[in-house]
């Protein structure tokens, strides 16, 4: 039994279009925390991470970079935890509603692309900071990154809310970053819109 009304003509489509326009009209205010265990800050790699994130999340029309912070991972666990806490919860990220923590692998070493222990330490610290965990979104992020680069599946991604539930926190590696950002873009727009309510 059909009524003859198509979805393209129905009121439900108009309601959905309005909702999508409202959610995507707001720019994401992006804060990037780059964790690296190399002594040099490798500005070329940092610029590449920024470019990949900006492009995969919708470009400059939809994303505004608020701040970029570099954390040195060549320290003890307690020092790493303190620096990450300062970077994510400190004044450097006051205006960011999306904070992405990217763990860089060692440059030029295809056989050892991710500092596995560092990735685990970063994920452990960040999970303690988040108030609400989005495990399903973290799994989508991990699968998408692994579809671009299989070694990204080794990284323990985490997604949740920080800064008194005013910002979304995402942790990932630099491997598979473009695909990971693309797959969570619509979810991020929705989450940011919900945080404002």
mmCIF file of N, CA, C and O in Angstrom, residues 20-124:
data_model
loop_
_atom_site.group_PDB
_atom_site.id
_atom_site.type_symbol
_atom_site.label_atom_id
_atom_site.label_comp_id
_atom_site.label_asym_id
_atom_site.label_seq_id
_atom_site.Cartn_x
_atom_site.Cartn_y
_atom_site.Cartn_z
ATOM 1 N N UNK A 20 20.073 19.626 9.360
ATOM 2 C CA UNK A 20 21.427 19.481 8.854
ATOM 3 C C UNK A 20 22.053 20.848 8.609
ATOM 4 O O UNK A 20 23.210 21.077 8.932
ATOM 5 N N UNK A 21 21.287 21.801 8.073
ATOM 6 C CA UNK A 21 21.817 23.148 7.840
ATOM 7 C C UNK A 21 22.213 23.808 9.141
ATOM 8 O O UNK A 21 23.240 24.461 9.233
ATOM 9 N N UNK A 22 21.386 23.653 10.183
ATOM 10 C CA UNK A 22 21.689 24.252 11.481
ATOM 11 C C UNK A 22 22.964 23.647 12.056
ATOM 12 O O UNK A 22 23.828 24.343 12.560
ATOM 13 N N UNK A 23 23.101 22.309 11.956
ATOM 14 C CA UNK A 23 24.255 21.646 12.548
ATOM 15 C C UNK A 23 25.550 21.953 11.804
ATOM 16 O O UNK A 23 26.601 22.019 12.392
ATOM 17 N N UNK A 24 25.492 22.112 10.492
ATOM 18 C CA UNK A 24 26.718 22.302 9.742
ATOM 19 C C UNK A 24 27.038 23.764 9.470
ATOM 20 O O UNK A 24 28.080 24.066 8.926
ATOM 21 N N UNK A 25 26.142 24.671 9.844
ATOM 22 C CA UNK A 25 26.418 26.079 9.584
ATOM 23 C C UNK A 25 27.443 26.644 10.568
ATOM 24 O O UNK A 25 28.095 27.628 10.279
ATOM 25 N N UNK A 26 27.586 26.025 11.713
ATOM 26 C CA UNK A 26 28.534 26.467 12.736
ATOM 27 C C UNK A 26 29.925 25.929 12.416
ATOM 28 O O UNK A 26 30.098 24.762 12.096
ATOM 29 N N UNK A 27 30.928 26.777 12.495
ATOM 30 C CA UNK A 27 32.307 26.328 12.264
ATOM 31 C C UNK A 27 32.813 25.533 13.458
ATOM 32 O O UNK A 27 32.480 25.840 14.603
ATOM 33 N N UNK A 28 33.629 24.529 13.155
ATOM 34 C CA UNK A 28 34.331 23.815 14.209
ATOM 35 C C UNK A 28 35.546 24.652 14.594
ATOM 36 O O UNK A 28 36.274 25.131 13.729
ATOM 37 N N UNK A 29 35.764 24.843 15.876
ATOM 38 C CA UNK A 29 36.942 25.561 16.377
ATOM 39 C C UNK A 29 37.931 24.502 16.849
ATOM 40 O O UNK A 29 37.757 23.898 17.899
ATOM 41 N N UNK A 30 38.943 24.273 16.039
ATOM 42 C CA UNK A 30 39.841 23.144 16.209
ATOM 43 C C UNK A 30 41.100 23.515 16.983
ATOM 44 O O UNK A 30 41.761 24.500 16.681
ATOM 45 N N UNK A 31 41.404 22.699 17.968
ATOM 46 C CA UNK A 31 42.672 22.777 18.675
ATOM 47 C C UNK A 31 43.438 21.499 18.407
ATOM 48 O O UNK A 31 42.862 20.413 18.476
ATOM 49 N N UNK A 32 44.697 21.605 18.074
ATOM 50 C CA UNK A 32 45.516 20.433 17.763
ATOM 51 C C UNK A 32 46.643 20.322 18.782
ATOM 52 O O UNK A 32 47.372 21.285 19.008
ATOM 53 N N UNK A 33 46.759 19.144 19.377
ATOM 54 C CA UNK A 33 47.867 18.835 20.276
ATOM 55 C C UNK A 33 48.673 17.742 19.589
ATOM 56 O O UNK A 33 48.159 16.659 19.337
ATOM 57 N N UNK A 34 49.915 18.043 19.251
ATOM 58 C CA UNK A 34 50.772 17.076 18.556
ATOM 59 C C UNK A 34 51.765 16.510 19.555
ATOM 60 O O UNK A 34 52.527 17.253 20.178
ATOM 61 N N UNK A 35 51.739 15.183 19.715
ATOM 62 C CA UNK A 35 52.655 14.491 20.616
ATOM 63 C C UNK A 35 53.748 13.857 19.782
ATOM 64 O O UNK A 35 53.473 13.040 18.900
ATOM 65 N N UNK A 36 54.970 14.243 20.045
ATOM 66 C CA UNK A 36 56.092 13.701 19.283
ATOM 67 C C UNK A 36 57.222 13.334 20.227
ATOM 68 O O UNK A 36 57.433 13.993 21.241
ATOM 69 N N UNK A 37 57.914 12.261 19.888
ATOM 70 C CA UNK A 37 59.047 11.842 20.714
ATOM 71 C C UNK A 37 60.365 12.251 20.077
ATOM 72 O O UNK A 37 61.420 11.852 20.539
ATOM 73 N N UNK A 38 60.297 13.028 19.043
ATOM 74 C CA UNK A 38 61.519 13.507 18.397
ATOM 75 C C UNK A 38 61.902 14.854 18.988
ATOM 76 O O UNK A 38 61.054 15.644 19.375
ATOM 77 N N UNK A 39 63.193 15.107 19.026
ATOM 78 C CA UNK A 39 63.655 16.362 19.616
ATOM 79 C C UNK A 39 63.254 17.575 18.779
ATOM 80 O O UNK A 39 62.790 18.565 19.304
ATOM 81 N N UNK A 40 63.410 17.464 17.463
ATOM 82 C CA UNK A 40 63.038 18.607 16.617
ATOM 83 C C UNK A 40 61.525 18.606 16.426
ATOM 84 O O UNK A 40 60.881 17.571 16.463
ATOM 85 N N UNK A 41 60.967 19.763 16.272
ATOM 86 C CA UNK A 41 59.522 19.865 16.125
ATOM 87 C C UNK A 41 59.067 19.599 14.702
ATOM 88 O O UNK A 41 57.876 19.556 14.440
ATOM 89 N N UNK A 42 59.983 19.398 13.772
ATOM 90 C CA UNK A 42 59.679 19.005 12.403
ATOM 91 C C UNK A 42 58.488 19.788 11.852
ATOM 92 O O UNK A 42 57.422 19.254 11.629
ATOM 93 N N UNK A 43 58.687 21.081 11.667
ATOM 94 C CA UNK A 43 57.579 21.955 11.279
ATOM 95 C C UNK A 43 56.879 21.495 10.006
ATOM 96 O O UNK A 43 55.682 21.680 9.856
ATOM 97 N N UNK A 44 57.605 20.858 9.102
ATOM 98 C CA UNK A 44 56.968 20.346 7.895
ATOM 99 C C UNK A 44 55.938 19.278 8.208
ATOM 100 O O UNK A 44 54.862 19.245 7.623
ATOM 101 N N UNK A 45 56.240 18.399 9.145
ATOM 102 C CA UNK A 45 55.289 17.354 9.551
ATOM 103 C C UNK A 45 54.115 17.948 10.302
ATOM 104 O O UNK A 45 52.989 17.495 10.147
ATOM 105 N N UNK A 46 54.373 18.968 11.122
ATOM 106 C CA UNK A 46 53.276 19.599 11.859
ATOM 107 C C UNK A 46 52.325 20.313 10.909
ATOM 108 O O UNK A 46 51.104 20.263 11.082
ATOM 109 N N UNK A 47 52.870 20.976 9.912
ATOM 110 C CA UNK A 47 52.034 21.635 8.911
ATOM 111 C C UNK A 47 51.224 20.620 8.122
ATOM 112 O O UNK A 47 50.068 20.855 7.778
ATOM 113 N N UNK A 48 51.838 19.470 7.848
ATOM 114 C CA UNK A 48 51.132 18.410 7.120
ATOM 115 C C UNK A 48 49.961 17.885 7.948
ATOM 116 O O UNK A 48 48.861 17.681 7.418
ATOM 117 N N UNK A 49 50.159 17.677 9.247
ATOM 118 C CA UNK A 49 49.084 17.219 10.133
ATOM 119 C C UNK A 49 47.947 18.245 10.150
ATOM 120 O O UNK A 49 46.772 17.896 10.045
ATOM 121 N N UNK A 50 48.300 19.520 10.274
ATOM 122 C CA UNK A 50 47.279 20.574 10.282
ATOM 123 C C UNK A 50 46.486 20.568 8.981
ATOM 124 O O UNK A 50 45.267 20.617 8.977
ATOM 125 N N UNK A 51 47.191 20.477 7.857
ATOM 126 C CA UNK A 51 46.533 20.492 6.555
ATOM 127 C C UNK A 51 45.606 19.292 6.388
ATOM 128 O O UNK A 51 44.463 19.440 5.945
ATOM 129 N N UNK A 52 46.078 18.108 6.758
ATOM 130 C CA UNK A 52 45.252 16.900 6.635
ATOM 131 C C UNK A 52 43.999 17.020 7.496
ATOM 132 O O UNK A 52 42.892 16.708 7.054
ATOM 133 N N UNK A 53 44.161 17.477 8.731
ATOM 134 C CA UNK A 53 42.999 17.621 9.621
ATOM 135 C C UNK A 53 42.014 18.654 9.096
ATOM 136 O O UNK A 53 40.803 18.408 9.071
ATOM 137 N N UNK A 54 42.514 19.798 8.684
ATOM 138 C CA UNK A 54 41.633 20.858 8.182
ATOM 139 C C UNK A 54 40.860 20.379 6.957
ATOM 140 O O UNK A 54 39.648 20.578 6.857
ATOM 141 N N UNK A 55 41.544 19.723 6.031
ATOM 142 C CA UNK A 55 40.894 19.247 4.810
ATOM 143 C C UNK A 55 39.886 18.141 5.092
ATOM 144 O O UNK A 55 38.776 18.149 4.551
ATOM 145 N N UNK A 56 40.248 17.184 5.935
ATOM 146 C CA UNK A 56 39.354 16.056 6.191
ATOM 147 C C UNK A 56 38.129 16.457 7.008
ATOM 148 O O UNK A 56 37.089 15.806 6.922
ATOM 149 N N UNK A 57 38.229 17.519 7.784
ATOM 150 C CA UNK A 57 37.083 17.971 8.577
ATOM 151 C C UNK A 57 36.218 19.006 7.853
ATOM 152 O O UNK A 57 35.279 19.527 8.433
ATOM 153 N N UNK A 58 36.528 19.309 6.600
ATOM 154 C CA UNK A 58 35.653 20.186 5.825
ATOM 155 C C UNK A 58 36.310 21.415 5.252
ATOM 156 O O UNK A 58 35.647 22.229 4.620
ATOM 157 N N UNK A 59 37.583 21.622 5.483
ATOM 158 C CA UNK A 59 38.275 22.771 4.919
ATOM 159 C C UNK A 59 38.075 24.034 5.743
ATOM 160 O O UNK A 59 37.406 24.038 6.774
ATOM 161 N N UNK A 60 38.655 25.114 5.267
ATOM 162 C CA UNK A 60 38.627 26.372 6.013
ATOM 163 C C UNK A 60 37.240 26.994 6.088
ATOM 164 O O UNK A 60 37.007 27.869 6.917
ATOM 165 N N UNK A 61 36.324 26.564 5.229
ATOM 166 C CA UNK A 61 34.952 27.069 5.303
ATOM 167 C C UNK A 61 34.221 26.528 6.523
ATOM 168 O O UNK A 61 33.297 27.166 7.022
ATOM 169 N N UNK A 62 34.630 25.343 7.002
ATOM 170 C CA UNK A 62 33.929 24.697 8.108
ATOM 171 C C UNK A 62 34.761 24.569 9.378
ATOM 172 O O UNK A 62 34.232 24.227 10.424
ATOM 173 N N UNK A 63 36.066 24.800 9.264
ATOM 174 C CA UNK A 63 36.964 24.597 10.407
ATOM 175 C C UNK A 63 37.865 25.811 10.583
ATOM 176 O O UNK A 63 38.435 26.312 9.624
ATOM 177 N N UNK A 64 37.973 26.264 11.820
ATOM 178 C CA UNK A 64 38.880 27.361 12.152
ATOM 179 C C UNK A 64 39.902 26.837 13.154
ATOM 180 O O UNK A 64 39.540 26.284 14.192
ATOM 181 N N UNK A 65 41.180 26.978 12.840
ATOM 182 C CA UNK A 65 42.232 26.526 13.744
ATOM 183 C C UNK A 65 42.402 27.542 14.863
ATOM 184 O O UNK A 65 42.689 28.704 14.619
ATOM 185 N N UNK A 66 42.203 27.085 16.089
ATOM 186 C CA UNK A 66 42.321 27.957 17.256
ATOM 187 C C UNK A 66 43.752 27.996 17.763
ATOM 188 O O UNK A 66 44.317 29.058 17.977
ATOM 189 N N UNK A 67 44.339 26.809 17.947
ATOM 190 C CA UNK A 67 45.692 26.747 18.476
ATOM 191 C C UNK A 67 46.314 25.397 18.152
ATOM 192 O O UNK A 67 45.600 24.421 17.940
ATOM 193 N N UNK A 68 47.637 25.371 18.136
ATOM 194 C CA UNK A 68 48.379 24.133 17.928
ATOM 195 C C UNK A 68 49.473 24.085 18.983
ATOM 196 O O UNK A 68 50.239 25.027 19.140
ATOM 197 N N UNK A 69 49.521 22.970 19.716
ATOM 198 C CA UNK A 69 50.466 22.807 20.818
ATOM 199 C C UNK A 69 51.281 21.551 20.560
ATOM 200 O O UNK A 69 50.748 20.540 20.100
ATOM 201 N N UNK A 70 52.566 21.600 20.862
ATOM 202 C CA UNK A 70 53.441 20.444 20.715
ATOM 203 C C UNK A 70 53.817 19.927 22.099
ATOM 204 O O UNK A 70 54.237 20.699 22.963
ATOM 205 N N UNK A 71 53.633 18.622 22.317
ATOM 206 C CA UNK A 71 54.022 17.979 23.575
ATOM 207 C C UNK A 71 55.182 17.045 23.313
ATOM 208 O O UNK A 71 55.096 16.175 22.450
ATOM 209 N N UNK A 72 56.252 17.206 24.072
ATOM 210 C CA UNK A 72 57.413 16.338 23.950
ATOM 211 C C UNK A 72 57.146 15.062 24.738
ATOM 212 O O UNK A 72 56.829 15.108 25.919
ATOM 213 N N UNK A 73 57.261 13.925 24.076
ATOM 214 C CA UNK A 73 56.973 12.645 24.713
ATOM 215 C C UNK A 73 58.215 11.938 25.233
ATOM 216 O O UNK A 73 58.152 10.802 25.646
ATOM 217 N N UNK A 74 59.351 12.620 25.219
ATOM 218 C CA UNK A 74 60.594 12.018 25.717
ATOM 219 C C UNK A 74 60.754 12.328 27.198
ATOM 220 O O UNK A 74 61.773 12.829 27.631
ATOM 221 N N UNK A 75 59.747 12.007 27.978
ATOM 222 C CA UNK A 75 59.769 12.296 29.410
ATOM 223 C C UNK A 75 59.129 11.127 30.147
ATOM 224 O O UNK A 75 58.670 10.165 29.546
ATOM 225 N N UNK A 76 59.069 11.243 31.449
ATOM 226 C CA UNK A 76 58.431 10.197 32.251
ATOM 227 C C UNK A 76 56.911 10.251 32.049
ATOM 228 O O UNK A 76 56.371 11.229 31.544
ATOM 229 N N UNK A 77 56.249 9.188 32.467
ATOM 230 C CA UNK A 77 54.796 9.118 32.330
ATOM 231 C C UNK A 77 54.115 10.283 33.049
ATOM 232 O O UNK A 77 53.190 10.894 32.519
ATOM 233 N N UNK A 78 54.569 10.610 34.247
ATOM 234 C CA UNK A 78 53.962 11.701 35.013
ATOM 235 C C UNK A 78 54.131 13.049 34.310
ATOM 236 O O UNK A 78 53.223 13.866 34.299
ATOM 237 N N UNK A 79 55.296 13.263 33.703
ATOM 238 C CA UNK A 79 55.533 14.512 32.969
ATOM 239 C C UNK A 79 54.653 14.580 31.723
ATOM 240 O O UNK A 79 54.113 15.642 31.389
ATOM 241 N N UNK A 80 54.488 13.438 31.033
ATOM 242 C CA UNK A 80 53.601 13.389 29.862
ATOM 243 C C UNK A 80 52.173 13.696 30.274
ATOM 244 O O UNK A 80 51.476 14.487 29.640
ATOM 245 N N UNK A 81 51.725 13.087 31.382
ATOM 246 C CA UNK A 81 50.358 13.311 31.865
ATOM 247 C C UNK A 81 50.135 14.774 32.222
ATOM 248 O O UNK A 81 49.094 15.356 31.881
ATOM 249 N N UNK A 82 51.101 15.380 32.877
ATOM 250 C CA UNK A 82 50.969 16.787 33.265
ATOM 251 C C UNK A 82 50.918 17.692 32.032
ATOM 252 O O UNK A 82 50.080 18.587 31.947
ATOM 253 N N UNK A 83 51.794 17.443 31.071
ATOM 254 C CA UNK A 83 51.834 18.286 29.866
ATOM 255 C C UNK A 83 50.558 18.138 29.039
ATOM 256 O O UNK A 83 50.027 19.128 28.525
ATOM 257 N N UNK A 84 50.052 16.905 28.908
ATOM 258 C CA UNK A 84 48.801 16.710 28.173
ATOM 259 C C UNK A 84 47.632 17.391 28.877
ATOM 260 O O UNK A 84 46.767 17.988 28.233
ATOM 261 N N UNK A 85 47.613 17.306 30.196
ATOM 262 C CA UNK A 85 46.546 17.960 30.961
ATOM 263 C C UNK A 85 46.591 19.473 30.766
ATOM 264 O O UNK A 85 45.560 20.112 30.576
ATOM 265 N N UNK A 86 47.807 20.045 30.796
ATOM 266 C CA UNK A 86 47.944 21.487 30.560
ATOM 267 C C UNK A 86 47.525 21.868 29.138
ATOM 268 O O UNK A 86 46.879 22.889 28.927
ATOM 269 N N UNK A 87 47.901 21.035 28.179
ATOM 270 C CA UNK A 87 47.593 21.345 26.777
ATOM 271 C C UNK A 87 46.103 21.265 26.493
ATOM 272 O O UNK A 87 45.545 22.114 25.799
ATOM 273 N N UNK A 88 45.429 20.252 27.028
ATOM 274 C CA UNK A 88 44.004 20.046 26.733
ATOM 275 C C UNK A 88 43.113 20.929 27.600
ATOM 276 O O UNK A 88 42.163 21.536 27.106
ATOM 277 N N UNK A 89 43.413 21.017 28.877
ATOM 278 C CA UNK A 89 42.525 21.728 29.804
ATOM 279 C C UNK A 89 42.980 23.150 30.128
ATOM 280 O O UNK A 89 42.281 23.881 30.820
ATOM 281 N N UNK A 90 44.138 23.542 29.643
ATOM 282 C CA UNK A 90 44.668 24.867 29.945
ATOM 283 C C UNK A 90 44.100 25.956 29.056
ATOM 284 O O UNK A 90 43.258 25.710 28.184
ATOM 285 N N UNK A 91 44.562 27.179 29.259
ATOM 286 C CA UNK A 91 44.032 28.327 28.510
ATOM 287 C C UNK A 91 44.343 28.293 27.018
ATOM 288 O O UNK A 91 43.717 29.002 26.242
ATOM 289 N N UNK A 92 45.292 27.447 26.601
ATOM 290 C CA UNK A 92 45.651 27.381 25.182
ATOM 291 C C UNK A 92 44.494 26.906 24.321
ATOM 292 O O UNK A 92 44.411 27.215 23.141
ATOM 293 N N UNK A 93 43.568 26.145 24.906
ATOM 294 C CA UNK A 93 42.448 25.577 24.151
ATOM 295 C C UNK A 93 41.098 26.146 24.598
ATOM 296 O O UNK A 93 40.063 25.514 24.410
ATOM 297 N N UNK A 94 41.108 27.348 25.170
ATOM 298 C CA UNK A 94 39.865 27.947 25.669
ATOM 299 C C UNK A 94 38.771 28.053 24.611
ATOM 300 O O UNK A 94 37.612 27.831 24.899
ATOM 301 N N UNK A 95 39.105 28.424 23.405
ATOM 302 C CA UNK A 95 38.090 28.658 22.376
ATOM 303 C C UNK A 95 37.843 27.457 21.479
ATOM 304 O O UNK A 95 37.073 27.550 20.529
ATOM 305 N N UNK A 96 38.485 26.332 21.752
ATOM 306 C CA UNK A 96 38.335 25.147 20.903
ATOM 307 C C UNK A 96 37.141 24.315 21.347
ATOM 308 O O UNK A 96 36.973 24.043 22.529
ATOM 309 N N UNK A 97 36.285 23.919 20.384
ATOM 310 C CA UNK A 97 35.214 22.990 20.724
ATOM 311 C C UNK A 97 35.522 21.570 20.240
ATOM 312 O O UNK A 97 34.822 20.642 20.567
ATOM 313 N N UNK A 98 36.585 21.411 19.470
ATOM 314 C CA UNK A 98 37.104 20.100 19.078
ATOM 315 C C UNK A 98 38.617 20.124 19.284
ATOM 316 O O UNK A 98 39.300 20.991 18.748
ATOM 317 N N UNK A 99 39.108 19.197 20.097
ATOM 318 C CA UNK A 99 40.544 19.098 20.360
ATOM 319 C C UNK A 99 41.008 17.736 19.849
ATOM 320 O O UNK A 99 40.487 16.704 20.260
ATOM 321 N N UNK A 100 41.958 17.756 18.937
ATOM 322 C CA UNK A 100 42.489 16.516 18.365
ATOM 323 C C UNK A 100 43.922 16.349 18.847
ATOM 324 O O UNK A 100 44.756 17.229 18.641
ATOM 325 N N UNK A 101 44.183 15.229 19.503
ATOM 326 C CA UNK A 101 45.523 14.891 19.958
ATOM 327 C C UNK A 101 46.087 13.882 18.961
ATOM 328 O O UNK A 101 45.529 12.805 18.779
ATOM 329 N N UNK A 102 47.172 14.251 18.291
ATOM 330 C CA UNK A 102 47.787 13.409 17.264
ATOM 331 C C UNK A 102 49.156 12.962 17.754
ATOM 332 O O UNK A 102 49.997 13.791 18.098
ATOM 333 N N UNK A 103 49.365 11.649 17.783
ATOM 334 C CA UNK A 103 50.667 11.094 18.156
ATOM 335 C C UNK A 103 51.435 10.817 16.870
ATOM 336 O O UNK A 103 50.997 10.038 16.031
ATOM 337 N N UNK A 104 52.566 11.498 16.712
ATOM 338 C CA UNK A 104 53.384 11.322 15.517
ATOM 339 C C UNK A 104 54.306 10.115 15.663
ATOM 340 O O UNK A 104 54.907 9.921 16.713
ATOM 341 N N UNK A 105 54.405 9.352 14.594
ATOM 342 C CA UNK A 105 55.384 8.268 14.545
ATOM 343 C C UNK A 105 56.753 8.844 14.255
ATOM 344 O O UNK A 105 56.902 10.024 13.934
ATOM 345 N N UNK A 106 57.749 8.019 14.359
ATOM 346 C CA UNK A 106 59.110 8.471 14.061
ATOM 347 C C UNK A 106 59.258 8.661 12.563
ATOM 348 O O UNK A 106 58.854 7.813 11.791
ATOM 349 N N UNK A 107 59.814 9.771 12.154
ATOM 350 C CA UNK A 107 59.925 10.070 10.728
ATOM 351 C C UNK A 107 60.979 9.190 10.071
ATOM 352 O O UNK A 107 62.013 8.910 10.654
ATOM 353 N N UNK A 108 60.658 8.754 8.859
ATOM 354 C CA UNK A 108 61.611 8.003 8.063
ATOM 355 C C UNK A 108 61.819 6.563 8.478
ATOM 356 O O UNK A 108 62.708 5.905 7.998
ATOM 357 N N UNK A 109 60.996 6.043 9.388
ATOM 358 C CA UNK A 109 61.147 4.662 9.824
ATOM 359 C C UNK A 109 59.856 3.905 9.549
ATOM 360 O O UNK A 109 58.950 3.886 10.365
ATOM 361 N N UNK A 110 59.783 3.273 8.393
ATOM 362 C CA UNK A 110 58.583 2.531 8.031
ATOM 363 C C UNK A 110 58.414 1.281 8.888
ATOM 364 O O UNK A 110 57.306 0.821 9.099
ATOM 365 N N UNK A 111 59.519 0.698 9.382
ATOM 366 C CA UNK A 111 59.411 -0.529 10.170
ATOM 367 C C UNK A 111 58.913 -0.253 11.586
ATOM 368 O O UNK A 111 58.361 -1.123 12.228
ATOM 369 N N UNK A 112 59.097 0.958 12.090
ATOM 370 C CA UNK A 112 58.642 1.310 13.428
ATOM 371 C C UNK A 112 57.889 2.630 13.353
ATOM 372 O O UNK A 112 58.349 3.648 13.853
ATOM 373 N N UNK A 113 56.704 2.639 12.736
ATOM 374 C CA UNK A 113 56.027 3.892 12.452
ATOM 375 C C UNK A 113 55.364 4.540 13.658
ATOM 376 O O UNK A 113 55.222 5.741 13.705
ATOM 377 N N UNK A 114 54.949 3.760 14.639
ATOM 378 C CA UNK A 114 54.269 4.335 15.786
ATOM 379 C C UNK A 114 54.997 3.971 17.070
ATOM 380 O O UNK A 114 55.329 2.812 17.286
ATOM 381 N N UNK A 115 55.231 4.945 17.907
ATOM 382 C CA UNK A 115 55.761 4.605 19.226
ATOM 383 C C UNK A 115 54.621 3.991 20.041
ATOM 384 O O UNK A 115 53.791 4.691 20.604
ATOM 385 N N UNK A 116 54.547 2.666 20.032
ATOM 386 C CA UNK A 116 53.406 1.946 20.594
ATOM 387 C C UNK A 116 53.178 2.299 22.060
ATOM 388 O O UNK A 116 52.064 2.594 22.478
ATOM 389 N N UNK A 117 54.233 2.286 22.836
ATOM 390 C CA UNK A 117 54.116 2.577 24.272
ATOM 391 C C UNK A 117 53.637 4.014 24.497
ATOM 392 O O UNK A 117 52.791 4.268 25.341
ATOM 393 N N UNK A 118 54.153 4.940 23.711
ATOM 394 C CA UNK A 118 53.729 6.337 23.824
ATOM 395 C C UNK A 118 52.244 6.479 23.513
ATOM 396 O O UNK A 118 51.523 7.193 24.200
ATOM 397 N N UNK A 119 51.797 5.799 22.473
ATOM 398 C CA UNK A 119 50.370 5.835 22.121
ATOM 399 C C UNK A 119 49.489 5.323 23.241
ATOM 400 O O UNK A 119 48.437 5.899 23.532
ATOM 401 N N UNK A 120 49.909 4.239 23.889
ATOM 402 C CA UNK A 120 49.143 3.705 25.019
ATOM 403 C C UNK A 120 49.127 4.681 26.193
ATOM 404 O O UNK A 120 48.092 4.871 26.846
ATOM 405 N N UNK A 121 50.285 5.285 26.476
ATOM 406 C CA UNK A 121 50.351 6.261 27.567
ATOM 407 C C UNK A 121 49.435 7.450 27.304
ATOM 408 O O UNK A 121 48.694 7.888 28.189
ATOM 409 N N UNK A 122 49.468 7.958 26.079
ATOM 410 C CA UNK A 122 48.627 9.106 25.726
ATOM 411 C C UNK A 122 47.150 8.739 25.862
ATOM 412 O O UNK A 122 46.365 9.482 26.457
ATOM 413 N N UNK A 123 46.758 7.584 25.350
ATOM 414 C CA UNK A 123 45.356 7.164 25.442
ATOM 415 C C UNK A 123 44.912 6.985 26.887
ATOM 416 O O UNK A 123 43.804 7.358 27.256
ATOM 417 N N UNK A 124 45.792 6.416 27.703
ATOM 418 C CA UNK A 124 45.452 6.210 29.111
ATOM 419 C C UNK A 124 45.236 7.543 29.826
ATOM 420 O O UNK A 124 44.266 7.715 30.566
#
